[in-house]
Coordinates of N, CA and C in Angstrom, one line a residue:
M1 N 15.2 1.1 1.7 CA 15.7 2.0 0.7 C 14.5 2.6 -0.1
Q2 N 14.7 3.7 -0.8 CA 13.7 4.3 -1.6 C 13.4 3.4 -2.8
F3 N 12.2 3.5 -3.3 CA 11.7 2.7 -4.4 C 12.6 2.8 -5.6
S4 N 13.2 4.0 -5.8 CA 14.1 4.2 -7.0 C 15.3 3.3 -7.0
Q5 N 15.6 2.8 -5.8 CA 16.8 1.9 -5.7 C 16.5 0.4 -5.7
W6 N 15.2 0.1 -5.6 CA 14.8 -1.3 -5.5 C 15.4 -2.2 -6.6
I7 N 15.2 -1.8 -7.8 CA 15.6 -2.7 -9.0 C 17.1 -2.9 -9.0
E8 N 17.9 -2.0 -8.5 CA 19.3 -2.2 -8.4 C 19.7 -3.3 -7.5
Q9 N 18.8 -3.7 -6.5 CA 19.1 -4.7 -5.6 C 18.7 -6.1 -6.1
A10 N 18.1 -6.2 -7.2 CA 17.7 -7.5 -7.8 C 19.0 -8.3 -8.2
S11 N 19.3 -9.3 -7.5 CA 20.5 -10.1 -7.8 C 20.1 -11.4 -8.6
E12 N 18.8 -11.7 -8.7 CA 18.4 -12.9 -9.4 C 17.1 -12.6 -10.2
P13 N 16.9 -13.3 -11.3 CA 15.7 -13.0 -12.1 C 14.4 -13.0 -11.4
N14 N 14.2 -14.0 -10.4 CA 12.9 -14.0 -9.7 C 12.8 -12.8 -8.8
K15 N 13.9 -12.4 -8.2 CA 13.8 -11.2 -7.4 C 13.4 -9.9 -8.2
E16 N 14.0 -9.9 -9.4 CA 13.7 -8.8 -10.3 C 12.3 -8.8 -10.7
A17 N 11.7 -10.0 -10.9 CA 10.3 -10.1 -11.3 C 9.4 -9.6 -10.2
V18 N 9.7 -9.9 -9.0 CA 9.0 -9.5 -7.8 C 9.0 -7.9 -7.7
I19 N 10.2 -7.4 -7.8 CA 10.4 -5.9 -7.7 C 9.6 -5.2 -8.8
K20 N 9.7 -5.8 -10.0 CA 8.9 -5.1 -11.1 C 7.4 -5.2 -10.8
A21 N 7.0 -6.3 -10.3 CA 5.5 -6.4 -9.9 C 5.2 -5.4 -8.9
L22 N 6.0 -5.2 -7.8 CA 5.8 -4.2 -6.8 C 5.8 -2.8 -7.4
L23 N 6.7 -2.5 -8.2 CA 6.8 -1.2 -8.9 C 5.5 -1.0 -9.8
G24 N 5.1 -2.0 -10.4 CA 3.8 -1.9 -11.2 C 2.6 -1.6 -10.4
A25 N 2.6 -2.2 -9.2 CA 1.5 -1.9 -8.2 C 1.6 -0.4 -7.8
K26 N 2.8 0.0 -7.6 CA 3.0 1.4 -7.2 C 2.5 2.4 -8.3
E27 N 2.9 2.1 -9.5 CA 2.4 2.9 -10.6 C 0.9 2.9 -10.8
A28 N 0.3 1.7 -10.6 CA -1.1 1.6 -10.7 C -1.8 2.4 -9.7
M29 N -1.3 2.4 -8.5 CA -1.9 3.2 -7.4 C -1.7 4.7 -7.7
L30 N -0.6 5.1 -8.3 CA -0.5 6.5 -8.6 C -1.5 6.9 -9.7
G31 N -1.8 6.0 -10.6 CA -2.8 6.3 -11.6 C -4.2 6.4 -11.0
I32 N -4.5 5.5 -10.1 CA -5.8 5.6 -9.4 C -5.9 6.9 -8.6
R33 N -4.9 7.3 -7.9 CA -4.9 8.6 -7.2 C -5.2 9.7 -8.2
Y34 N -4.5 9.7 -9.3 CA -4.7 10.8 -10.3 C -6.1 10.9 -10.8
H35 N -6.6 9.7 -11.1 CA -8.0 9.7 -11.7 C -9.0 10.0 -10.6
M36 N -8.8 9.6 -9.4 CA -9.7 10.0 -8.3 C -9.7 11.5 -8.0
R37 N -8.5 12.1 -8.1 CA -8.5 13.6 -8.0 C -9.2 14.2 -9.1
L38 N -9.1 13.8 -10.4 CA -9.8 14.3 -11.5 C -11.3 14.1 -11.3
M39 N -11.7 13.0 -10.8 CA -13.2 12.7 -10.6 C -13.7 13.7 -9.5
G40 N -12.9 13.9 -8.4 CA -13.3 14.8 -7.4 C -13.4 16.2 -7.8
E41 N -12.5 16.6 -8.7 CA -12.5 18.0 -9.2 C -13.8 18.2 -10.1
A42 N -14.1 17.2 -10.9 CA -15.2 17.3 -11.8 C -16.5 17.3 -11.0
A43 N -16.5 16.6 -9.9 CA -17.7 16.6 -9.0 C -17.8 17.7 -8.0
G44 N -16.7 18.4 -7.8 CA -16.6 19.5 -6.8 C -16.5 18.9 -5.4
V45 N -15.9 17.7 -5.3 CA -15.8 17.0 -4.0 C -14.3 16.7 -3.8
P46 N -13.8 17.1 -2.6 CA -12.4 16.9 -2.4 C -12.1 15.4 -2.0
I47 N -12.0 14.5 -3.0 CA -11.8 13.1 -2.7 C -10.3 13.0 -2.1
E48 N -9.4 13.6 -2.8 CA -8.0 13.7 -2.2 C -7.6 15.2 -2.1
P49 N -8.0 15.8 -1.0 CA -7.7 17.2 -0.8 C -6.2 17.5 -1.0
E50 N -5.8 18.7 -1.3 CA -4.4 19.1 -1.5 C -3.5 18.8 -0.3
S51 N -4.1 19.0 0.9 CA -3.3 18.7 2.1 C -2.9 17.2 2.1
Q52 N -3.8 16.4 1.7 CA -3.6 14.9 1.7 C -2.6 14.5 0.6
T53 N -2.8 15.2 -0.6 CA -1.9 14.9 -1.7 C -0.4 15.2 -1.3
K54 N -0.2 16.3 -0.6 CA 1.2 16.6 -0.1 C 1.7 15.6 0.9
L55 N 0.8 15.2 1.8 CA 1.2 14.1 2.8 C 1.5 12.8 2.1
L56 N 0.6 12.4 1.2 CA 0.8 11.1 0.5 C 2.0 11.1 -0.4
D57 N 2.3 12.2 -1.1 CA 3.5 12.3 -2.0 C 4.7 12.3 -1.1
A58 N 4.7 12.9 0.0 CA 5.9 12.9 0.9 C 6.1 11.5 1.5
T59 N 5.0 10.8 1.8 CA 5.0 9.4 2.3 C 5.6 8.5 1.3
L60 N 5.2 8.6 0.0 CA 5.7 7.8 -1.0 C 7.2 7.9 -1.2
N61 N 7.8 9.0 -0.8 CA 9.2 9.2 -0.9 C 10.0 8.7 0.3
L62 N 9.3 8.1 1.3 CA 10.0 7.5 2.4 C 10.5 6.1 2.0
E63 N 11.6 5.7 2.7 CA 12.2 4.4 2.5 C 11.2 3.3 2.8
G64 N 11.0 2.3 1.9 CA 10.2 1.2 2.2 C 8.7 1.4 2.0
V65 N 8.3 2.5 1.5 CA 6.8 2.7 1.3 C 6.5 2.2 -0.2
L66 N 5.5 1.3 -0.2 CA 5.1 0.8 -1.5 C 3.9 1.6 -2.1
L67 N 2.9 1.8 -1.3 CA 1.7 2.5 -1.7 C 1.2 3.5 -0.7
A68 N 0.5 4.5 -1.1 CA -0.1 5.5 -0.2 C -1.3 6.1 -0.9
G69 N -2.4 6.3 -0.2 CA -3.6 6.8 -0.8 C -4.7 7.2 0.2
V70 N -5.8 7.5 -0.3 CA -7.0 7.8 0.4 C -8.0 6.7 0.3
P71 N -8.4 6.1 1.4 CA -9.4 5.0 1.3 C -10.8 5.5 1.1
G72 N -11.7 4.6 0.7 CA -13.1 4.9 0.7 C -13.5 6.0 -0.2
A73 N -14.4 6.8 0.3 CA -14.9 8.0 -0.5 C -14.0 9.2 -0.5
G74 N -13.0 9.1 0.3 CA -12.1 10.3 0.4 C -12.5 11.3 1.4
G75 N -11.9 12.4 1.3 CA -12.2 13.5 2.3 C -11.0 13.7 3.1
F76 N -11.2 14.3 4.3 CA -10.1 14.7 5.1 C -9.8 13.8 6.3
D77 N -10.5 12.7 6.4 CA -10.5 11.9 7.6 C -9.5 10.7 7.6
A78 N -8.9 10.3 6.5 CA -8.1 9.1 6.5 C -7.2 9.0 5.3
V79 N -6.0 8.4 5.6 CA -5.1 8.1 4.5 C -4.5 6.7 4.9
F80 N -3.8 6.1 3.9 CA -3.2 4.8 4.2 C -1.8 4.7 3.6
A81 N -1.0 3.9 4.1 CA 0.3 3.6 3.5 C 0.6 2.1 3.6
V82 N 1.1 1.5 2.6 CA 1.5 0.1 2.6 C 3.1 0.1 2.6
T83 N 3.7 -0.5 3.6 CA 5.1 -0.5 3.7 C 5.7 -1.9 3.6
L84 N 6.9 -2.0 3.3 CA 7.6 -3.3 3.2 C 8.6 -3.4 4.3
G85 N 8.7 -4.6 4.8 CA 9.7 -4.9 5.9 C 9.3 -4.1 7.2
D86 N 10.3 -3.6 7.8 CA 10.1 -2.9 9.1 C 10.1 -1.4 8.9
S87 N 9.7 -0.9 7.7 CA 9.8 0.5 7.4 C 8.6 1.3 7.8
S88 N 7.7 0.7 8.5 CA 6.5 1.5 9.0 C 6.9 2.5 10.0
S89 N 8.0 2.3 10.7 CA 8.5 3.4 11.6 C 8.8 4.7 10.9
N90 N 9.2 4.6 9.7 CA 9.5 5.8 8.9 C 8.2 6.6 8.7
V91 N 7.1 5.9 8.4 CA 5.8 6.6 8.2 C 5.3 7.1 9.5
T92 N 5.4 6.3 10.6 CA 4.9 6.7 11.9 C 5.6 8.0 12.4
K93 N 6.9 8.1 12.2 CA 7.7 9.3 12.6 C 7.3 10.5 11.8
T94 N 7.2 10.3 10.5 CA 6.8 11.4 9.6 C 5.4 11.9 9.9
W95 N 4.5 11.0 10.0 CA 3.1 11.4 10.2 C 2.9 12.0 11.6
S96 N 3.6 11.5 12.6 CA 3.5 12.0 14.0 C 4.0 13.5 14.0
S97 N 5.0 13.8 13.3 CA 5.6 15.1 13.3 C 4.6 16.1 12.6
L98 N 3.6 15.6 11.9 CA 2.6 16.4 11.2 C 1.2 16.3 11.9
N99 N 1.2 15.7 13.1 CA 0.0 15.5 13.9 C -1.0 14.5 13.3
V100 N -0.5 13.5 12.6 CA -1.3 12.5 11.9 C -1.1 11.2 12.7
L101 N -2.1 10.6 13.2 CA -2.0 9.4 13.9 C -1.9 8.2 13.0
A102 N -0.9 7.3 13.2 CA -0.8 6.1 12.4 C -1.3 4.9 13.2
L103 N -2.2 4.2 12.6 CA -2.7 3.0 13.2 C -2.1 1.8 12.5
L104 N -1.2 1.1 13.1 CA -0.4 0.1 12.4 C -1.1 -1.3 12.4
V105 N -1.1 -1.9 11.3 CA -1.5 -3.3 11.2 C -0.5 -4.1 10.5
K106 N -0.4 -5.4 10.7 CA 0.6 -6.2 10.1 C -0.1 -7.4 9.5
E107 N 0.6 -8.0 8.5 CA 0.0 -9.3 7.9 C 0.2 -10.4 8.9
D108 N -0.6 -11.4 8.8 CA -0.5 -12.6 9.6 C 0.6 -13.5 9.0
P109 N 1.6 -13.8 9.8 CA 2.7 -14.6 9.3 C 2.3 -16.0 8.8
C110 N 1.1 -16.4 9.1 CA 0.6 -17.7 8.6 C -0.1 -17.6 7.3
G111 N -0.3 -16.4 6.8 CA -1.0 -16.2 5.5 C -2.5 -16.3 5.7
V112 N -3.1 -16.6 4.6 CA -4.5 -16.8 4.5 C -4.9 -18.2 5.0
S113 N -5.9 -18.2 5.9 CA -6.3 -19.6 6.4 C -7.8 -19.6 6.7
L114 N -8.4 -20.7 6.6 CA -9.8 -20.9 6.9 C -9.9 -21.7 8.2
E115 N -10.8 -21.2 9.1 CA -11.1 -21.9 10.3 C -12.1 -23.0 10.0
S116 N -11.9 -24.2 10.6 CA -12.8 -25.3 10.4 C -14.2 -25.0 10.8
A117 N -14.4 -24.1 11.7 CA -15.8 -23.8 12.2 C -16.4 -22.7 11.4
D118 N -15.7 -22.1 10.4 CA -16.3 -21.1 9.6 C -17.3 -21.7 8.6
P119 N -18.5 -21.3 8.6 CA -19.5 -21.9 7.7 C -19.2 -21.6 6.2
R120 N -18.4 -20.6 5.9 CA -18.1 -20.3 4.5 C -17.2 -21.3 3.9
T121 N -16.5 -22.2 4.7 CA -15.6 -23.2 4.1 C -16.4 -24.2 3.3
N122 N -17.7 -24.3 3.5 CA -18.5 -25.2 2.7 C -18.7 -24.7 1.3
E123 N -18.6 -23.4 1.1 CA -18.8 -22.7 -0.2 C -17.6 -22.7 -1.0
I124 N -16.5 -23.1 -0.5 CA -15.2 -22.9 -1.2 C -14.9 -24.3 -1.8
T125 N -14.5 -24.3 -3.1 CA -14.2 -25.5 -3.8 C -12.9 -26.1 -3.3
S126 N -12.7 -27.4 -3.5 CA -11.5 -28.0 -3.1 C -10.3 -27.5 -3.8
A127 N -10.5 -27.1 -5.0 CA -9.4 -26.5 -5.8 C -8.8 -25.2 -5.2
V128 N -9.7 -24.4 -4.7 CA -9.3 -23.1 -4.1 C -8.7 -23.4 -2.7
S129 N -9.3 -24.3 -2.0 CA -8.8 -24.5 -0.6 C -7.5 -25.2 -0.6
S130 N -7.1 -25.8 -1.7 CA -5.8 -26.5 -1.7 C -4.6 -25.6 -2.0
I131 N -4.9 -24.4 -2.4 CA -3.8 -23.4 -2.7 C -3.1 -23.1 -1.5
H132 N -1.8 -23.1 -1.6 CA -0.9 -22.7 -0.4 C -0.1 -21.6 -0.9
I133 N -0.2 -20.4 -0.2 CA 0.5 -19.2 -0.6 C 1.6 -19.0 0.5
E134 N 2.8 -18.7 0.1 CA 3.9 -18.4 1.0 C 4.6 -17.1 0.6

């Protein structure tokens, strides 16, 4: 569903808190995009060109899209979208119709993990390594 309907689906206080946090992230990203456009205009550099602004705004109106933006230094070469559930197909269809190639990635269902052979594990405190996120 579209983000404007998310809060209506909160049947329990903890679900409402999660939805509010997601909507907060969405608002924060909109603020970042706004300020990046201002910075680009001031510098005379198209960090988020108008063509990408239109694409990203349309993407944000698709069902299940949480975030959309321009990664890195900006320009005309890349955009991203973060979707919830199985809604990435909405983005793929829309972008494909506009000749934009979507490269899909998914989260690891096991979450964050450290490999025992990773030398960085020695640098992590026992307090941090005992955290389990689901």
